[in-house]
CSV table of C-alpha atoms and ligand atoms in Angstrom, one decimal:
chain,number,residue,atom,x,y,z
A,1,UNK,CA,25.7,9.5,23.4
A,2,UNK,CA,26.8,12.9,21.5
A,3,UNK,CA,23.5,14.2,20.0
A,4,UNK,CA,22.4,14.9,17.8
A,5,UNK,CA,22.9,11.9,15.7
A,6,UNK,CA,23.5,12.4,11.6
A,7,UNK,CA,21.4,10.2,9.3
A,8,UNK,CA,21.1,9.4,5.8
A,9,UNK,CA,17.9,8.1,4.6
A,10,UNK,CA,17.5,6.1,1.8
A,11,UNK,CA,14.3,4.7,0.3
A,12,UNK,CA,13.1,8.4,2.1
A,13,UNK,CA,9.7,8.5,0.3
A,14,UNK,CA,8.5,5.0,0.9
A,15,UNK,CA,6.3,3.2,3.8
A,16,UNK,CA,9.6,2.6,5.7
A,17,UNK,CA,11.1,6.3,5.1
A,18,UNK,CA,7.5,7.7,6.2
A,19,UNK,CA,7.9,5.4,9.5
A,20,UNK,CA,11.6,6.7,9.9
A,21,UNK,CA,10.6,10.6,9.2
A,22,UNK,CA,7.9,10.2,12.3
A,23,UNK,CA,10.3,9.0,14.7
A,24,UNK,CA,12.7,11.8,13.7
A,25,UNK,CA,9.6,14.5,13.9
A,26,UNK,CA,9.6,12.9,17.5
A,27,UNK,CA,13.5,13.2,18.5
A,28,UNK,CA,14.6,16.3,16.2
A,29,UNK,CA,17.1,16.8,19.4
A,30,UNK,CA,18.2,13.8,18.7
A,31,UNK,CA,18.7,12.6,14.9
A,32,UNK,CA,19.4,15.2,12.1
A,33,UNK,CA,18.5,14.2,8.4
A,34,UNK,CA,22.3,15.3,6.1
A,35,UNK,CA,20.9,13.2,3.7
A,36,UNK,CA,17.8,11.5,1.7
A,37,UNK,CA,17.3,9.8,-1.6
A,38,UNK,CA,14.0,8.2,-3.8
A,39,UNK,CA,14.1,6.5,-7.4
A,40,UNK,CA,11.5,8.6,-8.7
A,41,UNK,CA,9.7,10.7,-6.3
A,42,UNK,CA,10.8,13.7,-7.1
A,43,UNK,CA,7.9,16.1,-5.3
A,44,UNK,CA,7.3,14.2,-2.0
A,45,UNK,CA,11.5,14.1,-1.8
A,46,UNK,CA,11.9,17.9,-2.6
A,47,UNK,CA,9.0,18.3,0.7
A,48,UNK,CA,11.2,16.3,2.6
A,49,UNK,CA,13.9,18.2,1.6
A,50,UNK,CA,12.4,21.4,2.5
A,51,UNK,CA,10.7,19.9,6.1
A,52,UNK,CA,13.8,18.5,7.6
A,53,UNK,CA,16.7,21.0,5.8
A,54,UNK,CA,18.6,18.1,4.4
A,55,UNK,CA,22.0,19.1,2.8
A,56,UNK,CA,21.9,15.9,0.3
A,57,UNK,CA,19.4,14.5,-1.8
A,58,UNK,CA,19.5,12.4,-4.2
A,59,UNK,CA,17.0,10.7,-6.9
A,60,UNK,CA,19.1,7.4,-8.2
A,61,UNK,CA,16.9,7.8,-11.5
A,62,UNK,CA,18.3,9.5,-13.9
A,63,UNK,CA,14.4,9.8,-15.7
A,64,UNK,CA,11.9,12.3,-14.8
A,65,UNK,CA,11.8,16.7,-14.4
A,66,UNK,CA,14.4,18.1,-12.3
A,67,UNK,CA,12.1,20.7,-10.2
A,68,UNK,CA,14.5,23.4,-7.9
A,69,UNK,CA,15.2,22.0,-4.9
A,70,UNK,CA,15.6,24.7,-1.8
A,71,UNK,CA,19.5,26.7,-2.1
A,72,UNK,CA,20.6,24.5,1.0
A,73,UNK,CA,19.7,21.6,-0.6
A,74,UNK,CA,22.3,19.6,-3.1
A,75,UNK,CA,20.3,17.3,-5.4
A,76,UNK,CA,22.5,14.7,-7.4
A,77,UNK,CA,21.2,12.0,-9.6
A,78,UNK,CA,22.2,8.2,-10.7
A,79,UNK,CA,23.5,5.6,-9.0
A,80,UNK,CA,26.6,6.4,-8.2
A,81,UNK,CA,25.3,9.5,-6.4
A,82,UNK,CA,23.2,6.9,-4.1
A,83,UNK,CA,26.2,5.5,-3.1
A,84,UNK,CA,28.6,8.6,-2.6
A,85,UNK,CA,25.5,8.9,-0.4
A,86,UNK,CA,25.1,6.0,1.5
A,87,UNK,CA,29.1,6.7,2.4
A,88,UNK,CA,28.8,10.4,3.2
A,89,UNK,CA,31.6,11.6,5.4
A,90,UNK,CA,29.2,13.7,7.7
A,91,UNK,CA,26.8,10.3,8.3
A,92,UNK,CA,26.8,8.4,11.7
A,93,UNK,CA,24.1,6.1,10.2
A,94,UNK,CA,22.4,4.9,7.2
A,95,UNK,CA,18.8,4.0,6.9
A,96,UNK,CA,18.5,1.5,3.6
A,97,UNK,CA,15.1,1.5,3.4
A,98,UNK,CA,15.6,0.9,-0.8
A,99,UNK,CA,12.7,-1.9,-2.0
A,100,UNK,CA,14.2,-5.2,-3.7
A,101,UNK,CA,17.8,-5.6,-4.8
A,102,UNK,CA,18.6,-2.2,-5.5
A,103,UNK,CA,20.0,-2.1,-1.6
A,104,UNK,CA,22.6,-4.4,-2.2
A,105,UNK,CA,25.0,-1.8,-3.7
A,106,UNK,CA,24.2,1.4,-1.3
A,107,UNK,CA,24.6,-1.0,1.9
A,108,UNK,CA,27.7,-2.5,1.2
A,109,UNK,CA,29.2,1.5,0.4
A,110,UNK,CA,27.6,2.0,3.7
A,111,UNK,CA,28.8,-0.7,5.3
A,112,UNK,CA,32.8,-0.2,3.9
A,113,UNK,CA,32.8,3.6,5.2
A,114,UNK,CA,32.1,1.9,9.3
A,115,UNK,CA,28.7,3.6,9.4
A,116,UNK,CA,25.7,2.0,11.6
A,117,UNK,CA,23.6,0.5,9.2
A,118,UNK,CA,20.0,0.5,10.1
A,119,UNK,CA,18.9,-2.3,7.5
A,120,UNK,CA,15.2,-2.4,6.7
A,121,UNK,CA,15.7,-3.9,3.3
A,122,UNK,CA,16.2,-7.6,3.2
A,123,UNK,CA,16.7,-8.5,-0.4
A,124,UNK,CA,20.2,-7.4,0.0
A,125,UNK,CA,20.8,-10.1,2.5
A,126,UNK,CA,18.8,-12.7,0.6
A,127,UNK,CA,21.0,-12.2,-2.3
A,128,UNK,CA,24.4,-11.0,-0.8
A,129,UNK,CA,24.7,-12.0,2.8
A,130,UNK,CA,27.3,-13.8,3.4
A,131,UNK,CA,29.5,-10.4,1.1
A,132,UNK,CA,27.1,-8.2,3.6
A,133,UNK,CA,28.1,-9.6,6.7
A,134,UNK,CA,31.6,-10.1,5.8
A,135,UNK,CA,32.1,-6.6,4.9
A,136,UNK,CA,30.1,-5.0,8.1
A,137,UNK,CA,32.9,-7.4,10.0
A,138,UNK,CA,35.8,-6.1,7.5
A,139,UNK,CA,35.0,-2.8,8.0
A,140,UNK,CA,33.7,-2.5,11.7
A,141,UNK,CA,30.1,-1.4,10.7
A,142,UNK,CA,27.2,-2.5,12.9
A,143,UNK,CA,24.3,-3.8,11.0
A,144,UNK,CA,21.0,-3.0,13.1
A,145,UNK,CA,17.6,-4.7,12.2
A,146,UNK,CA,15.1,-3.0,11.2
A,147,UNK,CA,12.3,-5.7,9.8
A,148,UNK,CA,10.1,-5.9,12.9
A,149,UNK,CA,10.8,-9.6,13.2
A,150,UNK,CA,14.5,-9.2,13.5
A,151,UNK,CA,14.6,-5.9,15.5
A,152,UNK,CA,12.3,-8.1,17.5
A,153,UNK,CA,15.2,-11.0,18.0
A,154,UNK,CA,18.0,-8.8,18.2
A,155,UNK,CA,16.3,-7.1,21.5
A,156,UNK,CA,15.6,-10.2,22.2
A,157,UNK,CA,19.0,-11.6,22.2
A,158,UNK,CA,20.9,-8.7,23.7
A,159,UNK,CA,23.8,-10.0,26.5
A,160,UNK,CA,22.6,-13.6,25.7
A,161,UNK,CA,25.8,-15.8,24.2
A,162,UNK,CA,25.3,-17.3,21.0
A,163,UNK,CA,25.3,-20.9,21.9
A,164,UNK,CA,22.6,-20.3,23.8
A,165,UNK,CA,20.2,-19.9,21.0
A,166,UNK,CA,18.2,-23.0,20.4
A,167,UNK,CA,16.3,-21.5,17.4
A,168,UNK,CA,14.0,-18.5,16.7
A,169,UNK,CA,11.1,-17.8,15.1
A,170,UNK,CA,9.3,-15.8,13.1
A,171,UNK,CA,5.7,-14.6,13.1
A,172,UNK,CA,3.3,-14.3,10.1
A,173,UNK,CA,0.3,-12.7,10.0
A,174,UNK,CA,-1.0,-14.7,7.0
A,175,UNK,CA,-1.9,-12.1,5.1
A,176,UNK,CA,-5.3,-11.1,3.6
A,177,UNK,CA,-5.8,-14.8,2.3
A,178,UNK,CA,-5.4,-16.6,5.6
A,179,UNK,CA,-8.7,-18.4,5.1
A,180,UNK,CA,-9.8,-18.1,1.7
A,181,UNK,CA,-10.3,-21.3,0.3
A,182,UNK,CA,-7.2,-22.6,-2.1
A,183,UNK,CA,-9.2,-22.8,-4.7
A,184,UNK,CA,-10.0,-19.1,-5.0
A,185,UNK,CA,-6.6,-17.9,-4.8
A,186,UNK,CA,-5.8,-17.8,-8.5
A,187,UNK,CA,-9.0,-15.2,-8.5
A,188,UNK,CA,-8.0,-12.8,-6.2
A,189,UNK,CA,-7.5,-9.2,-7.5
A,190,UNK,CA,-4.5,-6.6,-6.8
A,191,UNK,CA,-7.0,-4.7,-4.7
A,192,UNK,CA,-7.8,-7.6,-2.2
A,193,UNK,CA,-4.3,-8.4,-2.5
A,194,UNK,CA,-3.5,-4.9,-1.6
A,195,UNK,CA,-5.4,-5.3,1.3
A,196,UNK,CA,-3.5,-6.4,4.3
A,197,UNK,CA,-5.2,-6.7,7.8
A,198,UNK,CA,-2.5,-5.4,10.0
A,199,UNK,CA,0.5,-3.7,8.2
A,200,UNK,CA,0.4,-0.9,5.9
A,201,UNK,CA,3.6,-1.0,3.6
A,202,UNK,CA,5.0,-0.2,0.1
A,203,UNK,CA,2.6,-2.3,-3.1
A,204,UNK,CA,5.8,-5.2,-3.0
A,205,UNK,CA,6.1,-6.3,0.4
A,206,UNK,CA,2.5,-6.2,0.8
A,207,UNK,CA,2.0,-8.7,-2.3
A,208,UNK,CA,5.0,-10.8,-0.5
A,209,UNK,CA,2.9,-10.9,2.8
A,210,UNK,CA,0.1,-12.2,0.6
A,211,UNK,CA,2.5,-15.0,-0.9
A,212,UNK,CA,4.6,-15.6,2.4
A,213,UNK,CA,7.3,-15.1,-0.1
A,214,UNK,CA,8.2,-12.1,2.5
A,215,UNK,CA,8.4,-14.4,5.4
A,216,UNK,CA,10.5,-16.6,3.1
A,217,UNK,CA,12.3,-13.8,2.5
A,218,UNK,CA,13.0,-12.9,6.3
A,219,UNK,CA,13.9,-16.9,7.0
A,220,UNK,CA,17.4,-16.0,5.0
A,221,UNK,CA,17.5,-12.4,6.8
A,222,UNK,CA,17.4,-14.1,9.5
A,223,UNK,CA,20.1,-16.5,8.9
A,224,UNK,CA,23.1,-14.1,7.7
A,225,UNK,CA,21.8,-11.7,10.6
A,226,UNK,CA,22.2,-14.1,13.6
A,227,UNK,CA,24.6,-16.3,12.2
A,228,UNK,CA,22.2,-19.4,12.5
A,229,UNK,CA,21.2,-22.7,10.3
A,230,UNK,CA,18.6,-23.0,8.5
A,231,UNK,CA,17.1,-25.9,10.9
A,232,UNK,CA,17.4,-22.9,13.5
A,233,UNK,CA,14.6,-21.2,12.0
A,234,UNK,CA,10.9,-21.7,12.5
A,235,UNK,CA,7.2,-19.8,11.1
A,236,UNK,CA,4.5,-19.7,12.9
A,237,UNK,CA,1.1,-17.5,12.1
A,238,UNK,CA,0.0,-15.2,14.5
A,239,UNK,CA,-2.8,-13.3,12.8
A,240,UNK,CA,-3.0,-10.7,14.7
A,241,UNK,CA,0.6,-9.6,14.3
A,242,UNK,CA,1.8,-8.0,18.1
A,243,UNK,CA,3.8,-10.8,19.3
A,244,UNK,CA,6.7,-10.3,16.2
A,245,UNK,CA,9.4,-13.0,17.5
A,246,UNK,CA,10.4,-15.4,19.4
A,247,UNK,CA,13.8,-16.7,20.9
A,248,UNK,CA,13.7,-20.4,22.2
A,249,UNK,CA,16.8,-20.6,24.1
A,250,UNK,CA,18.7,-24.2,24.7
A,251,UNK,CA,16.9,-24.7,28.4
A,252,UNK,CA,13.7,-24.5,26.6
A,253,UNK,CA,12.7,-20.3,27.8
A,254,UNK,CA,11.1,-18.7,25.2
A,255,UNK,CA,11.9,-15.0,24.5
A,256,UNK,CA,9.0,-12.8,22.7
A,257,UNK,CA,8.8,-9.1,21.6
A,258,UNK,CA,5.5,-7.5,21.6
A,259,UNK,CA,4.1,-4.0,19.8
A,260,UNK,CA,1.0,-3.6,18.0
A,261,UNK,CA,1.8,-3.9,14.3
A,262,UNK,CA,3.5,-0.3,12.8
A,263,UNK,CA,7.3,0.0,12.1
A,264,UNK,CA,7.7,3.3,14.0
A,265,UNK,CA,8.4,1.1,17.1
A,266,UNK,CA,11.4,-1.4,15.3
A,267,UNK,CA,12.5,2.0,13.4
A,268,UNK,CA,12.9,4.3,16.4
A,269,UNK,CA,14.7,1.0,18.4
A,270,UNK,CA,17.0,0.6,15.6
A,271,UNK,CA,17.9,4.2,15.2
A,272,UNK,CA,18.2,5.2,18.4
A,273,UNK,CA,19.5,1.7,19.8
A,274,UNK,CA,21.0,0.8,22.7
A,275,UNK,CA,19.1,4.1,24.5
A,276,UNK,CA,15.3,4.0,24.9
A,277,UNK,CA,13.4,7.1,24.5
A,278,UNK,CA,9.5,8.1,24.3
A,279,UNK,CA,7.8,6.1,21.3
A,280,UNK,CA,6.2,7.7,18.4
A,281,UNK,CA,3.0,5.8,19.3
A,282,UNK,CA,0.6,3.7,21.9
A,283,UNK,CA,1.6,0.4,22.9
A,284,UNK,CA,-0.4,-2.4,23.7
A,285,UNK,CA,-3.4,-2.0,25.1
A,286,UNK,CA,-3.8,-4.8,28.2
A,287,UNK,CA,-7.1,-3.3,29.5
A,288,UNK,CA,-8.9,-4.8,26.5
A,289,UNK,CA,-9.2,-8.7,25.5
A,290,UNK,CA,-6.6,-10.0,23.6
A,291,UNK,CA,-6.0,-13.0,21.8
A,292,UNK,CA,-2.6,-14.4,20.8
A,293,UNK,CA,-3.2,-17.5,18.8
A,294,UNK,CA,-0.5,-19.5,17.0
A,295,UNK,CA,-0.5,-21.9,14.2
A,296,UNK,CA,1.6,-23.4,11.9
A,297,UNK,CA,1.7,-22.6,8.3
A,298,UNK,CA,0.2,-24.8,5.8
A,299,UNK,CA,2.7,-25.4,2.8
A,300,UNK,CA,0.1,-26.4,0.3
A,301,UNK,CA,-1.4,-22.5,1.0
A,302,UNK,CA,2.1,-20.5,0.9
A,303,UNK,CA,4.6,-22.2,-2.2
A,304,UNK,CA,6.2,-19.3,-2.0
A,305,UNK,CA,7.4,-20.1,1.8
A,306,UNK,CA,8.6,-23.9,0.9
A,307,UNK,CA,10.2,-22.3,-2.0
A,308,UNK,CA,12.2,-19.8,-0.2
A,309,UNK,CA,12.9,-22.3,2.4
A,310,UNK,CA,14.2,-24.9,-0.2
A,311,UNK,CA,16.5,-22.5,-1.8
A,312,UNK,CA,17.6,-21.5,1.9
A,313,UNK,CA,19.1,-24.8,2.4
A,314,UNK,CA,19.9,-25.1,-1.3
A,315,UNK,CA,22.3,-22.5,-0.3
A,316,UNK,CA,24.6,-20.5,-2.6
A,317,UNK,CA,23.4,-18.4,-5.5
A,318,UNK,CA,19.5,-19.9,-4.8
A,319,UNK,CA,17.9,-17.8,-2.8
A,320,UNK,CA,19.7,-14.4,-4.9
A,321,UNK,CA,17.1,-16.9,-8.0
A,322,UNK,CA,14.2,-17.1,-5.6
A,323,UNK,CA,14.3,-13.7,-4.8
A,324,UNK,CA,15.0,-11.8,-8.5
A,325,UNK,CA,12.0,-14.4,-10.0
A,326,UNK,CA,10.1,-13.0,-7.4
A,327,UNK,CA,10.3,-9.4,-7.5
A,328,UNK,CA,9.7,-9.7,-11.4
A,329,UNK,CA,6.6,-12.1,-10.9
A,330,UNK,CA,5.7,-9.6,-8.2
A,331,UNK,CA,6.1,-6.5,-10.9
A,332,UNK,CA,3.6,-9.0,-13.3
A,333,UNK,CA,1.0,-9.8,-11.0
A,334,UNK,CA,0.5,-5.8,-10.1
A,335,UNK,CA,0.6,-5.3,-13.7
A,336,UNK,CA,-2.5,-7.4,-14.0
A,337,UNK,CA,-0.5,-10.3,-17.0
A,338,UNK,CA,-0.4,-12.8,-14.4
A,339,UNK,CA,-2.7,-14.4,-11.8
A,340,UNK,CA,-2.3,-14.9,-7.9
A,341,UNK,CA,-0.9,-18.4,-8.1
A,342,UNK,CA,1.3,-17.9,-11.2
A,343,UNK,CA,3.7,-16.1,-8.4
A,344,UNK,CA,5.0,-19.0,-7.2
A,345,UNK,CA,4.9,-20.7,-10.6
A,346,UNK,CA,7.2,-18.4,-12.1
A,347,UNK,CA,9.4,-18.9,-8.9
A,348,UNK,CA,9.8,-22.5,-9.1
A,349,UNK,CA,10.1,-22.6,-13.2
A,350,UNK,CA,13.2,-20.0,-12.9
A,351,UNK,CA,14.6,-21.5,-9.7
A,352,UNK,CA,14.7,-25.2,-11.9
A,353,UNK,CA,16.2,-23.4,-15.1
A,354,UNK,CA,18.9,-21.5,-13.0
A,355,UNK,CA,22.0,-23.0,-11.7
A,356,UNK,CA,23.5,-22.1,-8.5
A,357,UNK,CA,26.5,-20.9,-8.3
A,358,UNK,CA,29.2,-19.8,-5.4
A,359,UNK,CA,30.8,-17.0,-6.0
A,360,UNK,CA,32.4,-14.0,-3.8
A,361,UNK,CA,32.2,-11.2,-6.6
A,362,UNK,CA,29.0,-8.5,-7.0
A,363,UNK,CA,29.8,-8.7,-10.7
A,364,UNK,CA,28.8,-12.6,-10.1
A,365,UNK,CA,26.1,-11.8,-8.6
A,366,UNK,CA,24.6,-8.8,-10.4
A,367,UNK,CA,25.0,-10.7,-13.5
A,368,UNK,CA,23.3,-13.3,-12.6
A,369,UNK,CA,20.5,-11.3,-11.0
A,370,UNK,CA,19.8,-10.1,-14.3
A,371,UNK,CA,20.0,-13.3,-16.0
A,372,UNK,CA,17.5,-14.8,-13.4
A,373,UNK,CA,15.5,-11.7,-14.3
A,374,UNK,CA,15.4,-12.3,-18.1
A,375,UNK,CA,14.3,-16.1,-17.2
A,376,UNK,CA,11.4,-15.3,-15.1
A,377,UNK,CA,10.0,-12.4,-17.6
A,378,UNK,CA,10.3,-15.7,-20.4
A,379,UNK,CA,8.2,-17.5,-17.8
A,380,UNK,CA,5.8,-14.8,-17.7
A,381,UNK,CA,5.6,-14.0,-21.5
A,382,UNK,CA,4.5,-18.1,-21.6
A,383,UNK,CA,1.7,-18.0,-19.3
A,384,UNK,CA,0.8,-14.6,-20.1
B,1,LIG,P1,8.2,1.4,-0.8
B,1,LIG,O1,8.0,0.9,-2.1
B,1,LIG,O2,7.1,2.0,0.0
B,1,LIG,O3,9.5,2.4,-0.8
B,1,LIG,C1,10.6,2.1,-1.5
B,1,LIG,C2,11.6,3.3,-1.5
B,1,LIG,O4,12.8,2.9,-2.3
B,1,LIG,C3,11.1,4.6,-2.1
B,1,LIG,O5,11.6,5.7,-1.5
B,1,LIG,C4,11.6,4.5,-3.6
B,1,LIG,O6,11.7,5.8,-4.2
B,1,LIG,C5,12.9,3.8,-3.4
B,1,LIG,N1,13.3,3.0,-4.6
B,1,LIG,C6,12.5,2.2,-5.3
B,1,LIG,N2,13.2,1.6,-6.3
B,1,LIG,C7,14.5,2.0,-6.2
B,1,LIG,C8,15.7,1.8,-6.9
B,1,LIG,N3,15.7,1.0,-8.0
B,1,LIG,N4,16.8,2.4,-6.5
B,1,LIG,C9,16.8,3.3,-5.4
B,1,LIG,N5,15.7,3.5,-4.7
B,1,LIG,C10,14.5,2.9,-5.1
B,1,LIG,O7,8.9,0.2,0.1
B,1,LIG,P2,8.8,-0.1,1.7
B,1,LIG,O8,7.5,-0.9,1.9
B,1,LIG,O9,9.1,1.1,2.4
B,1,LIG,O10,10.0,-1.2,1.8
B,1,LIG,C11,11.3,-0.8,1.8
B,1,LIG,C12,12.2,-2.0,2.2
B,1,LIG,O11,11.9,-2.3,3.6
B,1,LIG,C13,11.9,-3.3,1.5
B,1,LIG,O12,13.0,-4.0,1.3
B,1,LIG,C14,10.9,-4.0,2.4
B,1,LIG,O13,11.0,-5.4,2.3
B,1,LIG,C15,11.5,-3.6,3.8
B,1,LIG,N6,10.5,-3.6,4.9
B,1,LIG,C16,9.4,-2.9,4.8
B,1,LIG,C17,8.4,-2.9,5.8
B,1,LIG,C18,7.2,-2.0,5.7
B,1,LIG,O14,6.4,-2.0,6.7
B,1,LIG,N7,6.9,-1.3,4.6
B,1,LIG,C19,8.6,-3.7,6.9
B,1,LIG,C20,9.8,-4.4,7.0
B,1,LIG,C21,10.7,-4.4,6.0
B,2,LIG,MG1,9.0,-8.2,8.6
């Protein structure tokens, strides 16, 4: 391996760019930041900036001050500079670590100029992955997991052929409302919901770990990642979130991955995969009692999980629906106009007012992103 490695990171000042910037403070002989972008963020991006001495930087919104960023540092802005980014000649890989379905467009420029992709963000497979995987084959790009859960398969799976894969599945911790009774769900605050018991991750994801809607979610990863069916893919809650998945192979062996639950440990594999190197922190601790429970996940508690998994086989242009009403009943509930339980509402009302289409174009599918988009804020204006 010819050190040290170039990467871009985009989504730098998020939950997933923090995990990525640890494991680089770990290995700086081995990974060197030519590139980092944010939406918004302009001061933690321009300390970034200033830590690692990144060349690029980029803020894809074109709002906000424009504070002086160190004389070795080029700042662009817009959208187009996050993707002149995301292709940048000097790059051997490209962290997307971009929240909801503003990573379609920086992974597939990352994707068409051959780089290793190190995808964290799922919505751009939920929406685009058969165009996703398609181009990573067109091109010759590698697309490495970084979700634990799929970084968690793909070690799984290494040097075992594909027919050999029975199914795999997935684990869920349940989230903060495991046990709460149904009929207190449409109570719970932002605060509670804020409050997950193992993970500690960006305001969306969080909410979608609440909802399941993010183990949904990873179901369709899951299927454009491995190239599997939908009947190939199982949920199970594991509350306390170490075990992250398991492969079941066709004689019946069952293939798990283990950490305790922090994305330095997927980040580092996926970045510095196929070498293995000194992690960022502990791992399991066998010395104290441990209990690995599984169950399965109760429909009538999680909508948002039969609805992800009904526009999963639905197939098409559903689950891009499923996951656009989300993100925009997502945006409501943290803006306090709509209740817990109204998520899944506003899911299932856009998913029935939206037809599915197939279709091979981005301007398809961004189109219809933003229709879905405009139909779910209708839904909310009704019930808000
Ligand atoms: P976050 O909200 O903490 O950070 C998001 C990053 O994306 C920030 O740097 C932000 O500036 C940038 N961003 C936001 N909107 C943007 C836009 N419109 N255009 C360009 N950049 C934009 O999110 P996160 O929790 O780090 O999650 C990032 C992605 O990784 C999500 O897709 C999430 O599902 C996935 N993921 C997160 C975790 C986790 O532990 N946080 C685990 C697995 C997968
Ligand atoms: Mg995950």
């Amino acid at each position: 391996m010819n050190y040290p490695k170039k990467l871009v990171l985009l989504g730098a000042t998020g939950s997933i760019g923090e995990s990525t910037l640890k494991v680089i403070r770990k290995h700086p002989d081995k990974i060197q930041v030519v590139g980092i972008s944010a939406n918004q963020q302009v001061d933690k991006l321009l300390n970034i900036a200033e830590e690692f001495k990144v060349p690029h930087a980029c803020l894809s919104s074109e709002k906000g001050s424009s504070p002086t960023f160190p004389s070795f540092t080029e700042l662009k802005r817009g959208e187009e500079s996050l993707q002149e980014l995301a292709s940048l000649v000097d790059a051997d890989i490209v962290v997307i670590a971009v929240v909801g379905a503003a990573g379609l467009i920086p992974t597939l420029a990352a994707l068409k100029s051959g780089k290793d992709v190190v995808l964290a963000n799922k919505e751009s497979l939920v929406i685009g992955g058969e165009m996703v995987t398609k181009t990573a084959k067109k091109y010759g790009a590698r697309i490495i997991p970084a979700d634990s859960e799929h970084n968690g398969i793909f070690q799984c799976i290494q040097g075992q052929p594909q027919q050999s894969i029975e199914s795999i599945i997935l684990t869920a911790s349940g989230g903060p409302f495991r046990d709460l009774p149904i009929d207190q769900l449409q109570q719970v605050t932002i605060e509670q919901t804020l409050c997950h018991p193992n993970w500690s991750m960006g305001k969306k994801i969080t909410v979608d770990s609440a909802t399941m809607a993010n183990k949904g979610l990873e179901l369709i990863e899951a299927r454009w990642l491995f190239n599997l069916e939908p009947k190939q893919l199982e949920v199970v809650i594991h509350p306390p979130s170490i075990v992250h998945a398991i492969v079941r192979f066709i004689d019946g062996c069952c293939l798990a991955q283990m950490t305790p639950p922090s994305m330095t440990f997927a980040m580092q594999n996926a970045i510095l995969f196929p070498e293995r190197h000194q992690g960022v922190e502990s791992s399991i601790d066998f010395s104290q009692p441990l209990d690995l429970s599984f169950s399965p996940p109760s429909m009538d508690r999680y909508p948002c999980l039969r609805l992800a998994q009904e526009s999963m086989d639905e197939g098409y242009s559903a689950p891009l629906v499923f996951n656009a009403s989300n993100e925009i009943a997502v945006d409501a509930f943290l803006r306090n106009r709509i209740g817990f339980l109204d998520i899944p509402r506003i899911i299932e009302n856009t998913l029935n007012l939206s037809e599915s289409i197939s279709t091979e174009s981005i301007e398809d599918l961004l189109t219809l992103d933003s229709e879905t988009r405009r139909i779910a804020a209708t839904q909310i204006d009704l019930l808000a």
